[in-house]
């Protein structure tokens, strides 16, 4: 090819030819740590960049996010917690923990704590709509349960005696509740009731990159200190 034509060919080659592939990923937009910095997102973005993938992060309610990823309308879902009731059909779990949350049991400040965690089945929990990990406590209870729309209303339910407790991390209590609400509640027991872990899931159409993504994510996470939420 003549030199002039070779130069013109180079000049008019589309710049996006080497651009990173784009993947649309649902990020849960409301959990008990809503609004905080999420280092796990940085880990995912960094791992994806290592294999020339750019993540478009889309905040969505958990139920909708899960449905869209299962149906293949989105490429992945970040921060769903692994719980027994979760249906992950048509999805590939990237088996690298990106966040752990220790759930404490919170009761009204003037109420005596349950002596034994096994007795929680005799008390009514209250939880937030659309957050599946509260299902753990709904299923545990023999007294029924309540669902509300905000953390503030959860505290109100305890104050009015319409529920006995709710599960939450200590960090989320400090972040989401004002000083007045915090003064109305207290944690029970000397340790968290349960610790749950979140992962990243890909739609099964991306099975070809799942192992490589998991390898890169594991390497990125290993370079950072633990981010457990006590």
Short mmCIF file of C-alpha atoms in Angstrom, two decimals:
data_model
loop_
_atom_site.label_atom_id
_atom_site.label_comp_id
_atom_site.label_asym_id
_atom_site.label_seq_id
_atom_site.Cartn_x
_atom_site.Cartn_y
_atom_site.Cartn_z
CA UNK A 1 0.00 0.00 0.00
CA UNK A 2 1.40 3.44 -0.90
CA UNK A 3 2.63 5.39 2.10
CA UNK A 4 0.02 8.15 1.64
CA UNK A 5 -2.84 5.63 1.59
CA UNK A 6 -1.42 3.87 4.62
CA UNK A 7 -1.36 7.15 6.58
CA UNK A 8 -4.93 8.01 5.53
CA UNK A 9 -6.08 4.55 6.50
CA UNK A 10 -4.60 5.04 9.97
CA UNK A 11 -6.11 8.50 10.39
CA UNK A 12 -9.61 7.33 9.56
CA UNK A 13 -9.54 4.15 11.60
CA UNK A 14 -12.30 4.49 14.26
CA UNK A 15 -10.86 5.34 17.66
CA UNK A 16 -13.23 2.94 19.43
CA UNK A 17 -11.65 -0.10 17.87
CA UNK A 18 -9.57 -0.66 21.01
CA UNK A 19 -12.11 0.73 23.46
CA UNK A 20 -13.12 -1.37 26.44
CA UNK A 21 -16.27 -3.43 26.16
CA UNK A 22 -19.18 -1.96 28.12
CA UNK A 23 -21.16 -3.96 30.65
CA UNK A 24 -24.25 -2.66 32.44
CA UNK A 25 -24.24 -3.63 36.10
CA UNK A 26 -27.03 -3.12 38.62
CA UNK A 27 -25.95 -1.70 41.96
CA UNK A 28 -28.37 -2.04 44.83
CA UNK A 29 -29.48 1.51 45.61
CA UNK A 30 -30.96 0.95 49.06
CA UNK A 31 -29.69 -1.28 51.80
CA UNK A 32 -28.80 -0.60 55.41
CA UNK A 33 -25.55 1.06 54.31
CA UNK A 34 -27.21 3.20 51.65
CA UNK A 35 -25.21 6.26 50.65
CA UNK A 36 -21.86 5.19 52.05
CA UNK A 37 -18.72 4.82 49.99
CA UNK A 38 -18.58 1.29 48.66
CA UNK A 39 -14.98 0.13 48.24
CA UNK A 40 -16.33 -3.08 46.73
CA UNK A 41 -17.46 -1.08 43.70
CA UNK A 42 -13.92 0.15 43.21
CA UNK A 43 -12.72 -3.46 43.34
CA UNK A 44 -15.21 -4.49 40.64
CA UNK A 45 -14.34 -1.56 38.38
CA UNK A 46 -10.61 -2.22 38.77
CA UNK A 47 -10.97 -5.95 38.10
CA UNK A 48 -13.09 -5.30 35.01
CA UNK A 49 -10.57 -2.81 33.66
CA UNK A 50 -7.87 -5.46 33.84
CA UNK A 51 -9.75 -7.44 31.19
CA UNK A 52 -10.72 -4.40 29.11
CA UNK A 53 -14.28 -4.10 30.37
CA UNK A 54 -15.90 -0.85 31.42
CA UNK A 55 -18.72 -1.10 33.96
CA UNK A 56 -21.74 1.17 33.71
CA UNK A 57 -23.13 1.18 37.27
CA UNK A 58 -26.92 1.53 37.46
CA UNK A 59 -28.56 2.04 40.90
CA UNK A 60 -31.71 -0.09 41.17
CA UNK A 61 -33.96 -1.61 43.84
CA UNK A 62 -32.79 -5.13 44.61
CA UNK A 63 -35.86 -7.03 43.36
CA UNK A 64 -35.84 -5.23 40.01
CA UNK A 65 -32.07 -5.51 39.62
CA UNK A 66 -32.22 -9.24 40.24
CA UNK A 67 -35.01 -9.77 37.73
CA UNK A 68 -33.27 -7.77 34.98
CA UNK A 69 -30.01 -9.68 35.40
CA UNK A 70 -31.76 -13.05 35.44
CA UNK A 71 -33.58 -12.09 32.23
CA UNK A 72 -30.35 -10.98 30.54
CA UNK A 73 -31.42 -7.34 30.27
CA UNK A 74 -28.45 -6.31 32.41
CA UNK A 75 -25.02 -7.92 32.52
CA UNK A 76 -24.44 -8.19 36.26
CA UNK A 77 -25.54 -7.38 39.79
CA UNK A 78 -23.34 -6.01 42.57
CA UNK A 79 -23.81 -6.40 46.34
CA UNK A 80 -26.64 -8.91 46.68
CA UNK A 81 -26.18 -10.81 49.93
CA UNK A 82 -25.97 -14.57 49.79
CA UNK A 83 -28.98 -15.88 51.71
CA UNK A 84 -30.87 -19.20 51.53
CA UNK A 85 -33.91 -17.70 49.78
CA UNK A 86 -31.93 -16.21 46.89
CA UNK A 87 -32.71 -17.64 43.44
CA UNK A 88 -29.66 -17.24 41.21
CA UNK A 89 -30.83 -19.14 38.14
CA UNK A 90 -29.33 -17.88 34.87
CA UNK A 91 -26.63 -16.11 36.88
CA UNK A 92 -23.00 -16.91 37.61
CA UNK A 93 -21.68 -16.14 41.06
CA UNK A 94 -18.21 -14.63 41.04
CA UNK A 95 -17.00 -16.45 44.13
CA UNK A 96 -14.96 -13.65 45.70
CA UNK A 97 -16.52 -11.92 48.75
CA UNK A 98 -16.68 -8.16 48.19
CA UNK A 99 -18.35 -7.16 51.46
CA UNK A 100 -19.35 -8.74 54.76
CA UNK A 101 -21.95 -7.27 57.10
CA UNK A 102 -22.41 -8.31 60.71
CA UNK A 103 -26.04 -7.96 61.76
CA UNK A 104 -26.73 -7.13 65.39
CA UNK A 105 -30.13 -7.38 67.05
CA UNK A 106 -31.55 -3.97 68.05
CA UNK A 107 -34.33 -3.51 70.62
CA UNK A 108 -35.91 -0.53 72.42
CA UNK A 109 -33.47 1.03 74.86
CA UNK A 110 -35.74 0.42 77.84
CA UNK A 111 -36.47 -3.21 76.95
CA UNK A 112 -34.62 -6.17 78.42
CA UNK A 113 -32.59 -8.13 75.91
CA UNK A 114 -33.43 -11.69 75.03
CA UNK A 115 -31.22 -13.99 77.06
CA UNK A 116 -30.63 -16.52 74.30
CA UNK A 117 -30.50 -15.80 70.53
CA UNK A 118 -32.45 -19.02 69.99
CA UNK A 119 -35.42 -17.31 71.65
CA UNK A 120 -35.79 -14.82 68.79
CA UNK A 121 -38.41 -17.07 67.25
CA UNK A 122 -40.74 -15.86 70.00
CA UNK A 123 -40.36 -12.19 69.02
CA UNK A 124 -41.62 -10.14 66.07
CA UNK A 125 -39.03 -8.54 63.75
CA UNK A 126 -39.52 -5.49 61.57
CA UNK A 127 -37.63 -5.01 58.31
CA UNK A 128 -37.41 -2.85 55.21
CA UNK A 129 -39.39 -3.47 52.04
CA UNK A 130 -37.39 -4.83 49.13
CA UNK A 131 -34.35 -6.04 51.08
CA UNK A 132 -34.24 -9.84 50.93
CA UNK A 133 -31.90 -10.50 53.86
CA UNK A 134 -34.67 -9.55 56.27
CA UNK A 135 -36.31 -12.79 55.08
CA UNK A 136 -33.89 -14.64 57.37
CA UNK A 137 -35.62 -13.09 60.36
CA UNK A 138 -39.16 -13.25 58.98
CA UNK A 139 -38.76 -17.01 58.53
CA UNK A 140 -37.26 -17.36 61.98
CA UNK A 141 -40.23 -15.74 63.72
CA UNK A 142 -43.26 -17.62 65.00
CA UNK A 143 -44.92 -14.30 65.88
CA UNK A 144 -45.19 -12.82 62.39
CA UNK A 145 -43.31 -9.75 61.16
CA UNK A 146 -43.71 -6.20 59.91
CA UNK A 147 -42.32 -4.46 56.81
CA UNK A 148 -41.80 -0.69 56.55
CA UNK A 149 -40.25 1.77 54.12
CA UNK A 150 -37.49 3.53 56.12
CA UNK A 151 -35.07 2.88 59.01
CA UNK A 152 -36.73 5.70 60.99
CA UNK A 153 -40.07 3.89 60.84
CA UNK A 154 -38.40 0.71 62.07
CA UNK A 155 -37.38 2.57 65.22
CA UNK A 156 -40.94 3.92 65.53
CA UNK A 157 -42.34 0.40 65.31
CA UNK A 158 -40.15 -0.64 68.23
CA UNK A 159 -41.03 2.46 70.24
CA UNK A 160 -44.77 1.83 69.78
CA UNK A 161 -44.49 -1.86 70.64
CA UNK A 162 -45.64 -2.98 67.20
CA UNK A 163 -42.44 -4.97 66.72
CA UNK A 164 -39.79 -6.32 69.07
CA UNK A 165 -36.49 -5.95 67.19
CA UNK A 166 -34.73 -5.39 63.89
CA UNK A 167 -31.36 -6.55 62.55
CA UNK A 168 -28.77 -4.00 61.42
CA UNK A 169 -25.05 -3.36 61.34
CA UNK A 170 -23.56 -0.92 63.84
CA UNK A 171 -22.19 1.20 61.02
CA UNK A 172 -25.60 1.50 59.38
CA UNK A 173 -27.17 2.63 62.67
CA UNK A 174 -24.62 5.43 62.92
CA UNK A 175 -25.03 6.40 59.29
CA UNK A 176 -28.79 6.20 58.74
CA UNK A 177 -30.31 7.19 62.08
CA UNK A 178 -30.10 10.57 63.78
CA UNK A 179 -29.06 10.94 67.41
CA UNK A 180 -32.67 10.91 68.64
CA UNK A 181 -33.41 7.57 66.98
CA UNK A 182 -30.10 6.10 68.10
CA UNK A 183 -30.89 6.98 71.72
CA UNK A 184 -34.11 4.92 71.52
CA UNK A 185 -32.44 1.60 70.69
CA UNK A 186 -29.62 -0.67 71.85
CA UNK A 187 -27.91 -3.82 70.56
CA UNK A 188 -28.38 -7.17 72.28
CA UNK A 189 -25.88 -9.97 72.92
CA UNK A 190 -22.12 -9.64 72.95
CA UNK A 191 -21.68 -10.43 69.29
CA UNK A 192 -23.56 -10.14 65.98
CA UNK A 193 -26.40 -12.57 65.43
CA UNK A 194 -25.23 -13.40 61.91
CA UNK A 195 -22.71 -12.22 59.31
CA UNK A 196 -23.79 -12.16 55.68
CA UNK A 197 -21.56 -11.75 52.65
CA UNK A 198 -22.19 -10.08 49.32
CA UNK A 199 -20.89 -11.10 45.90
CA UNK A 200 -20.96 -10.07 42.26
CA UNK A 201 -23.12 -12.01 39.81
CA UNK A 202 -22.91 -12.15 36.01
CA UNK A 203 -25.70 -13.17 33.69
CA UNK A 204 -24.93 -16.64 32.30
CA UNK A 205 -24.41 -15.20 28.80
CA UNK A 206 -21.00 -14.03 30.08
CA UNK A 207 -19.82 -17.50 31.13
CA UNK A 208 -16.78 -17.17 28.85
CA UNK A 209 -15.25 -14.44 31.01
CA UNK A 210 -16.49 -15.56 34.43
CA UNK A 211 -13.33 -17.44 35.46
CA UNK A 212 -11.03 -14.64 34.30
CA UNK A 213 -13.14 -12.00 36.04
CA UNK A 214 -13.07 -14.04 39.25
CA UNK A 215 -9.29 -14.36 39.03
CA UNK A 216 -8.82 -10.62 38.54
CA UNK A 217 -11.28 -9.70 41.30
CA UNK A 218 -9.58 -12.04 43.76
CA UNK A 219 -6.25 -10.38 43.01
CA UNK A 220 -7.67 -6.86 43.47
CA UNK A 221 -9.44 -7.73 46.74
CA UNK A 222 -6.27 -9.33 48.12
CA UNK A 223 -4.48 -5.98 47.81
CA UNK A 224 -6.95 -4.21 50.11
CA UNK A 225 -7.67 -4.57 53.83
CA UNK A 226 -10.83 -6.31 54.95
CA UNK A 227 -13.94 -4.13 54.74
CA UNK A 228 -16.16 -6.04 57.12
CA UNK A 229 -19.04 -4.03 58.51
CA UNK A 230 -19.39 -4.65 62.23
#
